[in-house]
XYZ file of C-alpha atoms in Angstrom:
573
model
C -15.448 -35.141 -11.680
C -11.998 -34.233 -12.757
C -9.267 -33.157 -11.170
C -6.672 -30.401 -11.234
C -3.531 -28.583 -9.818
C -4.265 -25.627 -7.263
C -2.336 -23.570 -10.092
C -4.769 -24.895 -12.465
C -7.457 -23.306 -9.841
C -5.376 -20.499 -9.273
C -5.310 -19.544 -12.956
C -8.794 -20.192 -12.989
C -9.018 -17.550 -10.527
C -6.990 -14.960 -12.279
C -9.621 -14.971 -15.143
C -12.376 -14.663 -12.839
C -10.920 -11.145 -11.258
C -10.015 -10.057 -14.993
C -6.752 -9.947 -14.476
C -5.389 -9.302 -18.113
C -1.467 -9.200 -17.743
C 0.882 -11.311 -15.462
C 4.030 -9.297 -15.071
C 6.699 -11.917 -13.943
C 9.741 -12.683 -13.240
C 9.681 -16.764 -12.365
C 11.564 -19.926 -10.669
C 11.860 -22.844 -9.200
C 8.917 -22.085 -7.432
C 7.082 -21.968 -10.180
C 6.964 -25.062 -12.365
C 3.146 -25.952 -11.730
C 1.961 -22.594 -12.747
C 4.308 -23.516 -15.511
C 2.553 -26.535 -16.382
C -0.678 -25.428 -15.947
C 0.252 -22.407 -18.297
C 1.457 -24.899 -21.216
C -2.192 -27.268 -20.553
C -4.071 -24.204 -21.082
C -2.281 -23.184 -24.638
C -2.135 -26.551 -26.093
C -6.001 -26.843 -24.959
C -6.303 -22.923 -26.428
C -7.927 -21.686 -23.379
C -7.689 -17.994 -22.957
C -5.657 -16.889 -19.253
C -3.775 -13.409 -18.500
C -0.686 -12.466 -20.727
C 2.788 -13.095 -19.187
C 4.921 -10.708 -19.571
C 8.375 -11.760 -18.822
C 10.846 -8.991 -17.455
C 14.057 -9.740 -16.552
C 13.987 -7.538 -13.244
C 11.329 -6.927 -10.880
C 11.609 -3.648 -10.395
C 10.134 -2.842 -13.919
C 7.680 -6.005 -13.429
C 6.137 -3.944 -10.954
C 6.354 -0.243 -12.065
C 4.955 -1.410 -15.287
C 1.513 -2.900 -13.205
C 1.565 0.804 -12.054
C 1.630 2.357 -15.283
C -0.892 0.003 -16.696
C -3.118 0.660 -13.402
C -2.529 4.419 -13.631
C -4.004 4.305 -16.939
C -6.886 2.204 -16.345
C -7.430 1.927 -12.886
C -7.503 -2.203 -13.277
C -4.517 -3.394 -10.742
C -2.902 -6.471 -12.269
C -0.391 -9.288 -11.437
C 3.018 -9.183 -10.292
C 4.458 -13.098 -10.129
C 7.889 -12.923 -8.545
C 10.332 -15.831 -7.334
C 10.229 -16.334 -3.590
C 12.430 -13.968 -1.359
C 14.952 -13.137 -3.825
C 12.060 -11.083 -6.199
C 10.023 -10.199 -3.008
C 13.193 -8.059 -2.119
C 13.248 -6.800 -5.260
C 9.754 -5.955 -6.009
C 9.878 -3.784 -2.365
C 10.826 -0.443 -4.224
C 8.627 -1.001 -6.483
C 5.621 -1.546 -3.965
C 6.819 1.654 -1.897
C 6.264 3.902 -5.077
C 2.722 2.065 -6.032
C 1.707 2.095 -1.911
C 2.588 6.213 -1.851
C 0.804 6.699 -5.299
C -2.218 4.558 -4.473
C -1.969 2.388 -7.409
C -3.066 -0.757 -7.037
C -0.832 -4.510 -7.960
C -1.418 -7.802 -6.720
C 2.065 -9.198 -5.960
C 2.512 -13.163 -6.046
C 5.840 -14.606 -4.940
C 6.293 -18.092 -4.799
C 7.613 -19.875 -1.391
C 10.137 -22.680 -0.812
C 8.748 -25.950 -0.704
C 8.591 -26.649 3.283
C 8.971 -30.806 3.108
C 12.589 -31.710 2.590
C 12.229 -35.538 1.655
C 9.869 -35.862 -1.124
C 7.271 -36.124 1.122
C 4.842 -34.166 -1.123
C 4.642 -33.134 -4.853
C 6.952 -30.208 -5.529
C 9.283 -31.049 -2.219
C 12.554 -29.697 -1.981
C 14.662 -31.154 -5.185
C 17.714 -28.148 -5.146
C 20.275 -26.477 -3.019
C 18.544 -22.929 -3.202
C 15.493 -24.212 -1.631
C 16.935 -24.220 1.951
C 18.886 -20.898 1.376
C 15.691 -19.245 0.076
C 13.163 -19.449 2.775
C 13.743 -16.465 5.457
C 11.600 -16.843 8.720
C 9.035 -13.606 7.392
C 8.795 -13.307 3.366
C 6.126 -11.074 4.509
C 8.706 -8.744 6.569
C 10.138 -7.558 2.938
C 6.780 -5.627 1.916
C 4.892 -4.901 4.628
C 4.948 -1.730 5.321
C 3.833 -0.874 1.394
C 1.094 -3.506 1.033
C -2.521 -3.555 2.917
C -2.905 -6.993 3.233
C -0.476 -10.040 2.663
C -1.513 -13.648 2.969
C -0.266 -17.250 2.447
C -1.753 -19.884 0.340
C -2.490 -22.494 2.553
C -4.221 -24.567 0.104
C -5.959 -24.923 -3.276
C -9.032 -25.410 -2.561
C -9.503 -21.395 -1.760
C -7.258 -20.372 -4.336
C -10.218 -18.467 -5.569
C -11.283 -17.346 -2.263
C -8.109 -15.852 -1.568
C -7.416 -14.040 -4.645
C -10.413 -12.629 -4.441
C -10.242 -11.248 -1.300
C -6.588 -10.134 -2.169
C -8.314 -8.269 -4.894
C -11.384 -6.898 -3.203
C -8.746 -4.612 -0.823
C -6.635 -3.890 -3.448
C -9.249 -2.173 -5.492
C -11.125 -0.733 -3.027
C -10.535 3.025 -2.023
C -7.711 4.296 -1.052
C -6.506 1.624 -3.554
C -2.748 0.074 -3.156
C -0.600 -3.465 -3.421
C -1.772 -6.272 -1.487
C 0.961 -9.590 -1.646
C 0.790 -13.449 -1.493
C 2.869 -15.864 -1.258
C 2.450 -19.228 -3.033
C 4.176 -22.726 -1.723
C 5.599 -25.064 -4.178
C 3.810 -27.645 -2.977
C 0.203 -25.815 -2.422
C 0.474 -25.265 -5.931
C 1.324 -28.660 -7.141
C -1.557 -30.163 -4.790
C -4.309 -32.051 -7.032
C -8.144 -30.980 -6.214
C -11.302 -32.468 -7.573
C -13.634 -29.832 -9.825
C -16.462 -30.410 -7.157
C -14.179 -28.706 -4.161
C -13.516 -25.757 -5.892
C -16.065 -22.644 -5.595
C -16.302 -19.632 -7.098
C -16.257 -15.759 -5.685
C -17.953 -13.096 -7.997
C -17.381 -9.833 -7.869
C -21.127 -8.849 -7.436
C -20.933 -10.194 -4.060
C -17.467 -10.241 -3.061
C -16.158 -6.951 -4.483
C -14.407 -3.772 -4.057
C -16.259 -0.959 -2.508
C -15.494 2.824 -3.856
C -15.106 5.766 -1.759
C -18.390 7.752 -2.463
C -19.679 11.613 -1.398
C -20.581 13.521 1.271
C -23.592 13.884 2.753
C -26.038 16.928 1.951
C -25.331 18.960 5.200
C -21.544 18.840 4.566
C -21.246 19.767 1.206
C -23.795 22.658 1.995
C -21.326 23.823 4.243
C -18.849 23.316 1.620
C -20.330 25.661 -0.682
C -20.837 28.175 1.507
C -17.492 28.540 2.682
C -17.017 29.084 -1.354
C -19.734 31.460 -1.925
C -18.475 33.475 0.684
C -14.909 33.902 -0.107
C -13.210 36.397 -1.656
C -9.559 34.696 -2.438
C -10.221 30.740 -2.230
C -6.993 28.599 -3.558
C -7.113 25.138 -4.141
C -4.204 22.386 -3.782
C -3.955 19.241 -5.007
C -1.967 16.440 -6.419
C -3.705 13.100 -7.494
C -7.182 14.620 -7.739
C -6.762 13.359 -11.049
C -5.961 9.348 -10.507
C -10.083 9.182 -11.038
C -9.972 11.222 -14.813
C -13.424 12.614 -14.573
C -12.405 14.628 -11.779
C -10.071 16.832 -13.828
C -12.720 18.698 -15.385
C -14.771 18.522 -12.742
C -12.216 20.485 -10.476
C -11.821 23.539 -13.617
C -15.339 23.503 -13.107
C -15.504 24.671 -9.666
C -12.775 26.718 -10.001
C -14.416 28.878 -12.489
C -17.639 28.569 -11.039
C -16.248 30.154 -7.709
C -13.143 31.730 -8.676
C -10.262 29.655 -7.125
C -6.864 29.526 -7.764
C -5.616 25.834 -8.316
C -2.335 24.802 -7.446
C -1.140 21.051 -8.004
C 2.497 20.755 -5.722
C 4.342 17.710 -6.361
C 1.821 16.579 -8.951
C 1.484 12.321 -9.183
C -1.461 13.376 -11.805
C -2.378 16.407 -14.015
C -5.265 17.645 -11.962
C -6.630 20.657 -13.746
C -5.490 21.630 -17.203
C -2.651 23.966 -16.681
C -4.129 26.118 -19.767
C -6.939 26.767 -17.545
C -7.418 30.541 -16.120
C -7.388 29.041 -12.710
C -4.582 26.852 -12.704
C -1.926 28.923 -10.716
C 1.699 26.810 -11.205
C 3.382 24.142 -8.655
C 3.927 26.791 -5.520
C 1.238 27.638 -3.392
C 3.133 29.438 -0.803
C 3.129 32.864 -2.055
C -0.809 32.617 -2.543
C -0.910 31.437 1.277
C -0.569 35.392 2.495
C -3.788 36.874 1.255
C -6.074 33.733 0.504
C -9.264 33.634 3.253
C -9.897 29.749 2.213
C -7.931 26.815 0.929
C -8.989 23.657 -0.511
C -6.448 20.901 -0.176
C -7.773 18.331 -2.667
C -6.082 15.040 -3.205
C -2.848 16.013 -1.516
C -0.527 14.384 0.551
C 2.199 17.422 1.572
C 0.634 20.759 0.627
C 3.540 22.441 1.060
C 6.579 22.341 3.720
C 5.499 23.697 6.799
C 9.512 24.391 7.811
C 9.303 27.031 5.500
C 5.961 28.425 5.572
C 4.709 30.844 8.672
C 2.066 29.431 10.110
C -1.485 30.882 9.802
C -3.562 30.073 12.006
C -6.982 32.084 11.278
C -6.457 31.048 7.201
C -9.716 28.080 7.103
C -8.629 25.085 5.470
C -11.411 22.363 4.178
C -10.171 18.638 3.319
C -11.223 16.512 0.963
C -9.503 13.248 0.462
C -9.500 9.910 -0.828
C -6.683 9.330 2.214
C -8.205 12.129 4.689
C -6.452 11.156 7.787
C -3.361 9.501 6.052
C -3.148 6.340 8.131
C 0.539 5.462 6.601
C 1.994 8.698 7.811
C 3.494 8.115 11.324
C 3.547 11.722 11.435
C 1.440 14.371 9.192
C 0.845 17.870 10.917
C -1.324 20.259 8.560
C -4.480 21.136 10.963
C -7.954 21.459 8.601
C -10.740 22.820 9.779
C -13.019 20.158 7.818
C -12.103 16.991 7.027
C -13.779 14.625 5.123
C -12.505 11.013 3.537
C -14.423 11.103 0.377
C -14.182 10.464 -3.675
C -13.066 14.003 -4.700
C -14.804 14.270 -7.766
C -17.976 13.130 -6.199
C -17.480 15.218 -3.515
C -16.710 18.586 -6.216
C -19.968 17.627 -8.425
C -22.103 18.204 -4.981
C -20.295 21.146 -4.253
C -20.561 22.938 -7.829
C -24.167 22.043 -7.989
C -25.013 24.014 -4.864
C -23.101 26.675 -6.497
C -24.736 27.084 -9.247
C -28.313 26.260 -7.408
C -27.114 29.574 -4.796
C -25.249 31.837 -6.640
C -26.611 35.347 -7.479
C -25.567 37.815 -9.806
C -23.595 39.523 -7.984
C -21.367 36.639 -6.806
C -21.030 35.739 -10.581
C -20.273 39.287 -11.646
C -17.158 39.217 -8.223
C -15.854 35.727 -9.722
C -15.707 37.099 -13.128
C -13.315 39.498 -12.187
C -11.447 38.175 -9.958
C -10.429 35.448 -12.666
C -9.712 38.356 -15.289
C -7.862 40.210 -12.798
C -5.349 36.976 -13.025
C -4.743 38.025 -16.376
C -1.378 39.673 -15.622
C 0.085 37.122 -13.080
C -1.167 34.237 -15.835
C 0.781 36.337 -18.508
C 3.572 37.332 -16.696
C 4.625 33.475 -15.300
C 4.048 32.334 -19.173
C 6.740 34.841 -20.390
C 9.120 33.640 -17.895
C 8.679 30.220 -19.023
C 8.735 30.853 -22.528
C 12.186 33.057 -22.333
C 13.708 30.311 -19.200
C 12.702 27.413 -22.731
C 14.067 29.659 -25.230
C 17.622 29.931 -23.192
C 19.795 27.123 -24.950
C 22.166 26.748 -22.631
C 25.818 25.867 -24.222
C 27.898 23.296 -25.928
C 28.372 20.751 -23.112
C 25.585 22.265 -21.144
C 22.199 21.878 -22.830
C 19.872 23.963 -20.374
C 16.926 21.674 -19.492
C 13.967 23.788 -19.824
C 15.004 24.322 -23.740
C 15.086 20.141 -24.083
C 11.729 20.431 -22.381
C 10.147 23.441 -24.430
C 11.669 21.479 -27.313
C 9.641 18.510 -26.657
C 6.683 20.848 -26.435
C 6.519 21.470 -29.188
C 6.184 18.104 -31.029
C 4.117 16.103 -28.329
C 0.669 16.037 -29.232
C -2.203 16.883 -25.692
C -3.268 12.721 -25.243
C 0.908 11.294 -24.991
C 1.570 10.151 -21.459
C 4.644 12.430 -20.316
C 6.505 10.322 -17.356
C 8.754 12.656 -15.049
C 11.301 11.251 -12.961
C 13.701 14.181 -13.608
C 13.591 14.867 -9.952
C 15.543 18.612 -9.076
C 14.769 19.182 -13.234
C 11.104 17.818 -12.571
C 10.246 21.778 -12.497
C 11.338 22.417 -16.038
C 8.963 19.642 -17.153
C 6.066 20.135 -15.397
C 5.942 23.605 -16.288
C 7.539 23.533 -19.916
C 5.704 20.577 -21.544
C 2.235 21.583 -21.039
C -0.034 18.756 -20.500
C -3.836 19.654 -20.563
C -5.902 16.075 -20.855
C -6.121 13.745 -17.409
C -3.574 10.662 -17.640
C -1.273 12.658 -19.634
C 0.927 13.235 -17.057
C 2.427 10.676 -14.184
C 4.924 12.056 -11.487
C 6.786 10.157 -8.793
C 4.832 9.698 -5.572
C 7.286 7.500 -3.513
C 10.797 7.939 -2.578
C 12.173 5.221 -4.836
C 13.937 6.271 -7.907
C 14.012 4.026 -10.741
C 9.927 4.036 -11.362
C 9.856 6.108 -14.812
C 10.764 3.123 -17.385
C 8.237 0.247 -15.834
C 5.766 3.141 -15.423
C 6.318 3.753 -19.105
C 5.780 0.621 -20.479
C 3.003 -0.094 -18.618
C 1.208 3.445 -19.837
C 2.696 2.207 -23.641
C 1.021 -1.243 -22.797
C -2.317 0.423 -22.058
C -2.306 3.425 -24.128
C -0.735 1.655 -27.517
C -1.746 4.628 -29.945
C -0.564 7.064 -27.374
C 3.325 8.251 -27.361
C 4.747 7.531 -23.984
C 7.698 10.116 -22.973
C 10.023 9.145 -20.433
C 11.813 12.280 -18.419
C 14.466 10.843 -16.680
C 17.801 11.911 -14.741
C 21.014 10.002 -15.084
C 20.730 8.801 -11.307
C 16.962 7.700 -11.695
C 18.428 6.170 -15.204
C 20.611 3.676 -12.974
C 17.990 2.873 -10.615
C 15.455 2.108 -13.497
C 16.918 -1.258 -14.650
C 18.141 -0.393 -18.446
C 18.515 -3.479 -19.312
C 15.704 -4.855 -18.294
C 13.617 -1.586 -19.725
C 14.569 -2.195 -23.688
C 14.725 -5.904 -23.165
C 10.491 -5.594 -22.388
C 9.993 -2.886 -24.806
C 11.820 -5.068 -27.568
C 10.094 -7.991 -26.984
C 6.685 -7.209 -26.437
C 6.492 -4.481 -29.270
C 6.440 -1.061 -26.485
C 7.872 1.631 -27.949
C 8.978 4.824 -25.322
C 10.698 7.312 -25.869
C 13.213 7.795 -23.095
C 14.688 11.402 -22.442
C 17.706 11.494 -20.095
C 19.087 14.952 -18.363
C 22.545 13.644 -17.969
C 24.151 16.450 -15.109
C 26.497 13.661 -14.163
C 25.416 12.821 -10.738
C 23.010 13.049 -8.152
C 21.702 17.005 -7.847
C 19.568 15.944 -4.737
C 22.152 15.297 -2.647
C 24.219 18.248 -3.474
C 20.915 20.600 -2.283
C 20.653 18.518 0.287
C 23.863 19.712 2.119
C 23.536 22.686 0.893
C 20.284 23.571 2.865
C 21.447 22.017 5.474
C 25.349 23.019 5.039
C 25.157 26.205 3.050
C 29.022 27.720 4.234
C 29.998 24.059 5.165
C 33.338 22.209 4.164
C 31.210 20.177 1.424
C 30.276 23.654 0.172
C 34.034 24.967 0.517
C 35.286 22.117 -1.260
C 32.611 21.536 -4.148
C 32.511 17.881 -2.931
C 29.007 16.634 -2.374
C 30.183 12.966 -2.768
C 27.137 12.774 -5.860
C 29.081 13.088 -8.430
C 28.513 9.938 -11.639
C 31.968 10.370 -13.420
C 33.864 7.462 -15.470
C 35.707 7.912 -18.919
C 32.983 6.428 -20.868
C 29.282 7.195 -19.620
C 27.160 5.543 -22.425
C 23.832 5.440 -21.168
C 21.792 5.497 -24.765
C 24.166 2.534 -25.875
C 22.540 0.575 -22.710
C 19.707 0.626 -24.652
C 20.736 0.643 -28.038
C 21.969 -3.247 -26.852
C 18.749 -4.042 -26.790
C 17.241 -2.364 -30.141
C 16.143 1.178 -29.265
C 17.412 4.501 -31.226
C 19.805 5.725 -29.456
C 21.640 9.223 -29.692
C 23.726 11.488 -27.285
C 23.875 15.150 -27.867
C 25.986 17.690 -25.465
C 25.114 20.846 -28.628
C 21.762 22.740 -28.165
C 21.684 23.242 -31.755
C 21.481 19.330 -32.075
C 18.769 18.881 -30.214
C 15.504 19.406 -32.582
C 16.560 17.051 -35.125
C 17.668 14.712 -32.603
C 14.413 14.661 -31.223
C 12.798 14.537 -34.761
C 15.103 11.157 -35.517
C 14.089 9.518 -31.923
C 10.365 10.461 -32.982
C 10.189 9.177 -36.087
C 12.030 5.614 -34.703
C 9.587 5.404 -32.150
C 6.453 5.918 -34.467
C 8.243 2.943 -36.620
C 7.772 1.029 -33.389
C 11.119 0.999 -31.945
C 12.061 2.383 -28.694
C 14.278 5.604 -28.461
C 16.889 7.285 -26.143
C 17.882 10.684 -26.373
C 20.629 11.361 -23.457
C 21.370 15.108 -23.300
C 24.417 16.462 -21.691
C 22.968 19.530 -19.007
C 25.213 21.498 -16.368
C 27.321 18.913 -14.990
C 26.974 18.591 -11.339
């Protein structure tokens, strides 16, 4: 029998889970995946693509994308602490959205004499191994584990893999010694770990007694809402949801939207702000949703019935939650909503029919009324220096076609995109689920590297802009051929912050003194020349009357395959 490297069986083992793409950023650490890399393309033998990115952050934000798209998690290869420290942002974002990555970080080689293959040979080994790698991503990972030796390579990824798939889905990390990896192994040691018996498991239904009850609650309402905000990570579900809706008359409300969960052409979708709906509803639906709305501001109601279906029922990473439900069941939504409709449609009469029909057409007004103050707030320009947002998002509107991928990290102008550029197909839409700014490029190119006939449109402040690692952004979408098209609301500064004191501080000294210490300022703020560096269109408009043939110029470079940036000047902070 012949014998190999543990990366040589760890490779091995990245095939076997179908892991297509290794996003990585690499090391010393390193060299005998390396090796093993280079035997396997001089012998032609097929493993996962590398794709090199020159920061972690977008290493793993573009795993997200790509698993936000497809649902298929895939490898993050970092270099020992150093990129584990990096990648930590990155794995908040994916742990809050439920996306599933498989982060790999190599470790420094733990003989110091050349005891071993792959023993310490440089100064940065000593300074580079902390007492707890593990420490740096823990609270954003389910499981984390250390190689201990090739010879369950396969074992371990697998198992790795089998939690990070299975529902809720999220990151999982391992770390990888030097010299674990560089240890030789014969063929006849190594065994193998399908996924027919080793696999994922999938969050499934309800049983028949619940969703009865389910239904009934429906049937016998008279104002049911709905609230939700990743119902649609699983596609399928999206139409599923409009289904019920119309089927038993319920307003749907998606607040702080990670997913388009109904589309928001439908008669029952009912905008971003459940609150006012909250007064006169007699049942609510929260569906998919991690904060419903923000109970500091929202009287309490204690005889309103709530029922709760969820992927994430009890939300076991939330030290502290606090929205009481008076069912609550941790289920696959979609599956769960297919029971539930075909009760509905099994039970209903006439009559209830006839009561949903017009309550829906009695929405008529409220749906007409909130699209005419859209469509005037997007036909408001704004002014030379001051571009308002909602007319660079009604703008963009108009040219992006239903299946692009809109990416929103606009944060306080996230409002003027969601409701502006319409989206009305699942995975057309991705929002921020974490706290970490900085996710919208990787997220990007990994939707571009999934969806490669599909535009990709990235929504992004100036602040998030800094955070998302520029550089590192049009370096990957030069190389590997992924064209975005990066929008950036440039208000000079940090609007969060600024509302933040104000809420708290509304007649305070910050307020006095127009001093919210959030302000970006400089002589020279070129943020579309970052990219152009690195071969994207780039323009920079601050005139409202520049803007649709700016748009049409960034367009027609990105359908030539080159990345674009379009920084427009808002209301400065």
């Amino acid at each position: 029998m012949r014998s190999h490297s543990a990366a040589h069986y760890f490779l091995e083992g990245l095939v076997d889970l179908g892991i297509e793409h290794v996003f990585s950023n690499l090391g010393t650490d390193h060299v005998s995946l390396i090796e093993s890399l280079a035997e396997w393309d001089a012998q032609g033998r097929a493993h996962p693509a590398m794709v090199l990115c020159p920061h972690e952050n977008v290493a793993v934000h573009m795993a997200g994308g790509y698993a936000a798209m497809t649902g298929r998690g895939q490898a993050v290869l970092v270099h020992v602490d150093a990129g584990t420290a990096n990648s930590s942002m990155g794995l908040h974002n994916l742990f809050r959205a439920r996306l599933p990555v498989f982060l790999l970080a190599g470790k420094a080689p733990f003989s110091l004499h050349g005891e071993l293959p792959g023993s310490r040979d440089n100064y940065v080994h000593f300074v580079q191994d902390p007492y707890d790698i593990g420490s740096l991503v823990r609270p954003y990972v389910k499981w984390e584990y250390t190689l201990p030796s090739g010879v369950v390579a396969k074992e371990a990824l697998r198992r790795g893999h089998t939690l990070m798939q299975s529902d809720p889905p999220g990151p999982v990390f391992m770390t990888l010694p030097r010299e674990t990896l560089a240890q030789e192994w014969d063929e006849s040691a190594i065994r193998t770990f399908p996924q027919e018996r080793f696999g994922s498991v999938a969050a499934a239904g309800v049983d028949e007694g619940t969703a009865r009850r389910i239904a009934k609650r429906l049937l016998e309402a008279r104002n049911p809402i709905a609230i939700t905000s990743y119902l649609g990570r699983k596609p399928e579900a999206v139409a599923l949801l409009d289904e019920l809706a119309h089927a038993c008359g319920i307003r749907v409300f998606e607040y702080g939207p990670q997913h388009l969960n109904i589309p928001r052409n439908s008669d029952c979708f009912a905008g971003f702000d459940p609150v006012p709906a909250l007064v006169d509803a007699d049942l609510g639906l929260l569906l998919d949703v991690d904060v419903p709305w923000l109970p500091k501001f929202v009287p309490d109601r204690p005889a309103l019935p709530w029922l709760h279906v969820d992927v994430d029922a009890v939300k076991k990473d939330f030290p502290m939650w606090g929205f009481p439900t008076d069912l609550r069941v941790q289920a696959d939504c979609g599956t769960v909503i297919a029971q539930v409709l075909a009760i509905v449609r099994a039970e209903a009469d006439d009559a209830f029919r006839h009561r949903v029909a017009q309550r829906i057409a009695g929405w008529k007004p409220q749906h007409a009324d909130r699209r005419q103050r859209i469509a005037a707030s997007g036909a408001r320009p704004g002014v030379l220096g001051a571009v308002s947002p909602e007319f660079v998002c009604a703008a963009l509107n108009e040219v992006l076609e239903p299946d692009d991928v809109v990416v929103n990290e606009a944060i306080r102008n996230a409002p003027a995109v969601m409701s502006q550029i319409e989206r009305t197909l699942p995975q057309s839409y991705i929002g921020l689920a974490g706290g970490g700014l900085g996710f919208s490029g990787g997220m990007a190119l990994g939707a571009k590297l999934a969806r490669p006939r599909n535009r990709v449109v990235q929504v992004v402040g100036d602040g998030g802009f800094h955070f998302c690692n520029p550089t590192s952004v049009y370096a990957v979408a030069q190389e590997y051929r992924l064209p975005i098209f990066t929008v950036i609301l440039d208000n000079g500064g940090w609007q969060a912050v600024k509302e933040a004191v104000l809420k708290v501080y509304p007649d305070g000294a910050a307020a006095r003194a127009d001093e919210f210490q959030a302000r970006l300022g400089g002589e020279r703020r070129g943020f579309a020349d970052v990219a152009a560096a690195f071969g994207a269109h780039a323009e920079t408009i601050d005139d409202p009357e520049q803007l649709r043939a700016a748009i049409q110029r960034c367009l027609k470079a990105l359908d030539g395959g080159q990345a674009a940036v379009l920084c427009v000047r808002i209301t400065a902070l």
